[in-house]
């Protein structure tokens, strides 16, 4: 942990006092140097945050100190204060819990956009959700239920009850061959597979599709398994190592017969290309949270100072839902 001077907002920036920062596998992958978005070291991790407006830089209008806001800076959220351009901030309806609200940013926007913008799901369709007990997985289950999907979810045995409670049929990926299991349960397969595992796993996922189906590939969790999580390992890491094989599967999906496609999804790419969609979808999700139609599962709330423990917990696996770092109240 590092003590630094409190940052001052420059023109057009807003200083935000962070109330909650999300912890997710992309943070661990950035720490390991294997995420495409890894900044130069040293950097402060933290994809997403919810906080209160603390100080306005020159030229900022339309915001008041004390207002609740959120942002997805990709790095830097594990801090007490963060300065961000005003354009990056999205208002959070008052009355929402900061830890629940922050869980919507990376995980639920990812899930929502994959369902409705990449897969364009329709009621009654079948979906297979890998990593279904995890942060994005539980978001996919909750939003998939609202979209009236028939859902199957791979998870280890520890996550099975959470997956069932959220409306999915659990498949223990450690004990069962999910392709066989999907065909046994459904006959001809599913319409969509959401695959954060990457690598050759994408190709297995394709085998679980029915003709006309789509695999939405959105991660490379596989790179963290086996020798992956070895922070003590010296040397440079390849940030883009999963990308060539991904490209191969996308091309293979288009060229091979069977009308089964593999498409990529990246929240940060879509946000850069279409920032208005990110804002619009996040506002729609806050509305669902306010109306209690979704309820993010919070695995643990840990103080910011325990960021290391948070990474260790998530890195070990078996976490159900989202780990959130929360600011400790300072006595007045
Ligand atoms: N493209 C994007 O825009 C985007 C956005 C957000 C996240 N992501 C990616 O999404 C992935 C998940 O992130 P997260 O924060 O949701 O992680 P998480 O909360 O740690 O969840 C990951 C889940 O995957 C499960 N898992 C691991 N190996 C598996 C396998 N072979 N088959 C099925 N399940 C498996 C884990 O279960 P056990 O621990 O029980 O094994 C865990 O429940 C990461 O790769 C992340 O980089 C991508």
JSON list of N, CA, C and O in Angstrom, two decimals, residues 304-326:
[
{"chain": "A", "resi": 304, "resn": "UNK", "atom": "N", "xyz": [-10.43, -1.48, 1.85]},
{"chain": "A", "resi": 304, "resn": "UNK", "atom": "CA", "xyz": [-9.48, -1.21, 0.76]},
{"chain": "A", "resi": 304, "resn": "UNK", "atom": "C", "xyz": [-8.08, -1.73, 1.09]},
{"chain": "A", "resi": 304, "resn": "UNK", "atom": "O", "xyz": [-7.39, -2.28, 0.23]},
{"chain": "A", "resi": 305, "resn": "UNK", "atom": "N", "xyz": [-7.70, -1.61, 2.36]},
{"chain": "A", "resi": 305, "resn": "UNK", "atom": "CA", "xyz": [-6.36, -2.03, 2.77]},
{"chain": "A", "resi": 305, "resn": "UNK", "atom": "C", "xyz": [-6.16, -3.54, 2.60]},
{"chain": "A", "resi": 305, "resn": "UNK", "atom": "O", "xyz": [-5.03, -4.02, 2.67]},
{"chain": "A", "resi": 306, "resn": "UNK", "atom": "N", "xyz": [-7.24, -4.28, 2.40]},
{"chain": "A", "resi": 306, "resn": "UNK", "atom": "CA", "xyz": [-7.10, -5.74, 2.25]},
{"chain": "A", "resi": 306, "resn": "UNK", "atom": "C", "xyz": [-7.19, -6.18, 0.78]},
{"chain": "A", "resi": 306, "resn": "UNK", "atom": "O", "xyz": [-7.60, -7.30, 0.47]},
{"chain": "A", "resi": 307, "resn": "UNK", "atom": "N", "xyz": [-6.77, -5.29, -0.11]},
{"chain": "A", "resi": 307, "resn": "UNK", "atom": "CA", "xyz": [-6.81, -5.61, -1.54]},
{"chain": "A", "resi": 307, "resn": "UNK", "atom": "C", "xyz": [-6.02, -6.89, -1.84]},
{"chain": "A", "resi": 307, "resn": "UNK", "atom": "O", "xyz": [-6.41, -7.71, -2.66]},
{"chain": "A", "resi": 308, "resn": "UNK", "atom": "N", "xyz": [-4.91, -7.04, -1.14]},
{"chain": "A", "resi": 308, "resn": "UNK", "atom": "CA", "xyz": [-4.09, -8.23, -1.39]},
{"chain": "A", "resi": 308, "resn": "UNK", "atom": "C", "xyz": [-4.88, -9.51, -1.06]},
{"chain": "A", "resi": 308, "resn": "UNK", "atom": "O", "xyz": [-4.90, -10.46, -1.87]},
{"chain": "A", "resi": 309, "resn": "UNK", "atom": "N", "xyz": [-5.52, -9.52, 0.11]},
{"chain": "A", "resi": 309, "resn": "UNK", "atom": "CA", "xyz": [-6.32, -10.70, 0.49]},
{"chain": "A", "resi": 309, "resn": "UNK", "atom": "C", "xyz": [-7.43, -10.94, -0.53]},
{"chain": "A", "resi": 309, "resn": "UNK", "atom": "O", "xyz": [-7.78, -12.07, -0.85]},
{"chain": "A", "resi": 310, "resn": "UNK", "atom": "N", "xyz": [-8.01, -9.83, -1.02]},
{"chain": "A", "resi": 310, "resn": "UNK", "atom": "CA", "xyz": [-9.10, -9.96, -2.00]},
{"chain": "A", "resi": 310, "resn": "UNK", "atom": "C", "xyz": [-8.59, -10.69, -3.25]},
{"chain": "A", "resi": 310, "resn": "UNK", "atom": "O", "xyz": [-9.25, -11.60, -3.76]},
{"chain": "A", "resi": 311, "resn": "UNK", "atom": "N", "xyz": [-7.40, -10.33, -3.71]},
{"chain": "A", "resi": 311, "resn": "UNK", "atom": "CA", "xyz": [-6.82, -10.99, -4.88]},
{"chain": "A", "resi": 311, "resn": "UNK", "atom": "C", "xyz": [-6.51, -12.45, -4.58]},
{"chain": "A", "resi": 311, "resn": "UNK", "atom": "O", "xyz": [-6.72, -13.33, -5.42]},
{"chain": "A", "resi": 312, "resn": "UNK", "atom": "N", "xyz": [-6.00, -12.71, -3.37]},
{"chain": "A", "resi": 312, "resn": "UNK", "atom": "CA", "xyz": [-5.66, -14.09, -3.03]},
{"chain": "A", "resi": 312, "resn": "UNK", "atom": "C", "xyz": [-6.91, -14.96, -3.01]},
{"chain": "A", "resi": 312, "resn": "UNK", "atom": "O", "xyz": [-6.92, -16.08, -3.53]},
{"chain": "A", "resi": 313, "resn": "UNK", "atom": "N", "xyz": [-7.98, -14.42, -2.42]},
{"chain": "A", "resi": 313, "resn": "UNK", "atom": "CA", "xyz": [-9.24, -15.16, -2.35]},
{"chain": "A", "resi": 313, "resn": "UNK", "atom": "C", "xyz": [-9.77, -15.48, -3.75]},
{"chain": "A", "resi": 313, "resn": "UNK", "atom": "O", "xyz": [-10.12, -16.62, -4.05]},
{"chain": "A", "resi": 314, "resn": "UNK", "atom": "N", "xyz": [-9.82, -14.46, -4.58]},
{"chain": "A", "resi": 314, "resn": "UNK", "atom": "CA", "xyz": [-10.37, -14.66, -5.93]},
{"chain": "A", "resi": 314, "resn": "UNK", "atom": "C", "xyz": [-9.47, -15.58, -6.75]},
{"chain": "A", "resi": 314, "resn": "UNK", "atom": "O", "xyz": [-9.95, -16.44, -7.50]},
{"chain": "A", "resi": 315, "resn": "UNK", "atom": "N", "xyz": [-8.16, -15.42, -6.57]},
{"chain": "A", "resi": 315, "resn": "UNK", "atom": "CA", "xyz": [-7.20, -16.24, -7.33]},
{"chain": "A", "resi": 315, "resn": "UNK", "atom": "C", "xyz": [-7.32, -17.72, -7.00]},
{"chain": "A", "resi": 315, "resn": "UNK", "atom": "O", "xyz": [-7.09, -18.57, -7.84]},
{"chain": "A", "resi": 316, "resn": "UNK", "atom": "N", "xyz": [-7.72, -18.02, -5.74]},
{"chain": "A", "resi": 316, "resn": "UNK", "atom": "CA", "xyz": [-7.83, -19.43, -5.33]},
{"chain": "A", "resi": 316, "resn": "UNK", "atom": "C", "xyz": [-9.04, -20.10, -5.97]},
{"chain": "A", "resi": 316, "resn": "UNK", "atom": "O", "xyz": [-9.14, -21.31, -6.05]},
{"chain": "A", "resi": 317, "resn": "UNK", "atom": "N", "xyz": [-10.04, -19.30, -6.39]},
{"chain": "A", "resi": 317, "resn": "UNK", "atom": "CA", "xyz": [-11.24, -19.85, -7.01]},
{"chain": "A", "resi": 317, "resn": "UNK", "atom": "C", "xyz": [-12.30, -20.19, -5.98]},
{"chain": "A", "resi": 317, "resn": "UNK", "atom": "O", "xyz": [-12.07, -20.10, -4.76]},
{"chain": "A", "resi": 318, "resn": "UNK", "atom": "N", "xyz": [-13.48, -20.58, -6.49]},
{"chain": "A", "resi": 318, "resn": "UNK", "atom": "CA", "xyz": [-14.56, -20.98, -5.60]},
{"chain": "A", "resi": 318, "resn": "UNK", "atom": "C", "xyz": [-15.32, -19.81, -4.98]},
{"chain": "A", "resi": 318, "resn": "UNK", "atom": "O", "xyz": [-16.11, -20.01, -4.07]},
{"chain": "A", "resi": 319, "resn": "UNK", "atom": "N", "xyz": [-15.09, -18.59, -5.46]},
{"chain": "A", "resi": 319, "resn": "UNK", "atom": "CA", "xyz": [-15.83, -17.44, -4.93]},
{"chain": "A", "resi": 319, "resn": "UNK", "atom": "C", "xyz": [-17.16, -17.33, -5.67]},
{"chain": "A", "resi": 319, "resn": "UNK", "atom": "O", "xyz": [-17.20, -17.41, -6.89]},
{"chain": "A", "resi": 320, "resn": "UNK", "atom": "N", "xyz": [-18.25, -17.16, -4.91]},
{"chain": "A", "resi": 320, "resn": "UNK", "atom": "CA", "xyz": [-19.56, -17.01, -5.54]},
{"chain": "A", "resi": 320, "resn": "UNK", "atom": "C", "xyz": [-19.94, -15.53, -5.51]},
{"chain": "A", "resi": 320, "resn": "UNK", "atom": "O", "xyz": [-20.11, -14.97, -4.44]},
{"chain": "A", "resi": 321, "resn": "UNK", "atom": "N", "xyz": [-20.08, -14.91, -6.67]},
{"chain": "A", "resi": 321, "resn": "UNK", "atom": "CA", "xyz": [-20.45, -13.50, -6.75]},
{"chain": "A", "resi": 321, "resn": "UNK", "atom": "C", "xyz": [-19.21, -12.61, -6.79]},
{"chain": "A", "resi": 321, "resn": "UNK", "atom": "O", "xyz": [-18.14, -13.02, -7.20]},
{"chain": "A", "resi": 322, "resn": "UNK", "atom": "N", "xyz": [-19.38, -11.38, -6.31]},
{"chain": "A", "resi": 322, "resn": "UNK", "atom": "CA", "xyz": [-18.36, -10.33, -6.50]},
{"chain": "A", "resi": 322, "resn": "UNK", "atom": "C", "xyz": [-17.69, -9.93, -5.18]},
{"chain": "A", "resi": 322, "resn": "UNK", "atom": "O", "xyz": [-18.36, -9.73, -4.17]},
{"chain": "A", "resi": 323, "resn": "UNK", "atom": "N", "xyz": [-16.38, -9.81, -5.21]},
{"chain": "A", "resi": 323, "resn": "UNK", "atom": "CA", "xyz": [-15.67, -9.26, -4.04]},
{"chain": "A", "resi": 323, "resn": "UNK", "atom": "C", "xyz": [-15.56, -7.76, -4.25]},
{"chain": "A", "resi": 323, "resn": "UNK", "atom": "O", "xyz": [-15.21, -7.29, -5.34]},
{"chain": "A", "resi": 324, "resn": "UNK", "atom": "N", "xyz": [-15.89, -7.00, -3.20]},
{"chain": "A", "resi": 324, "resn": "UNK", "atom": "CA", "xyz": [-15.87, -5.54, -3.31]},
{"chain": "A", "resi": 324, "resn": "UNK", "atom": "C", "xyz": [-14.98, -4.96, -2.21]},
{"chain": "A", "resi": 324, "resn": "UNK", "atom": "O", "xyz": [-15.07, -5.38, -1.05]},
{"chain": "A", "resi": 325, "resn": "UNK", "atom": "N", "xyz": [-14.14, -4.00, -2.57]},
{"chain": "A", "resi": 325, "resn": "UNK", "atom": "CA", "xyz": [-13.34, -3.28, -1.58]},
{"chain": "A", "resi": 325, "resn": "UNK", "atom": "C", "xyz": [-14.13, -2.05, -1.17]},
{"chain": "A", "resi": 325, "resn": "UNK", "atom": "O", "xyz": [-14.58, -1.29, -2.04]},
{"chain": "A", "resi": 326, "resn": "UNK", "atom": "N", "xyz": [-14.30, -1.87, 0.13]},
{"chain": "A", "resi": 326, "resn": "UNK", "atom": "CA", "xyz": [-15.11, -0.72, 0.57]},
{"chain": "A", "resi": 326, "resn": "UNK", "atom": "C", "xyz": [-14.26, 0.23, 1.41]},
{"chain": "A", "resi": 326, "resn": "UNK", "atom": "O", "xyz": [-13.34, -0.20, 2.13]}
]
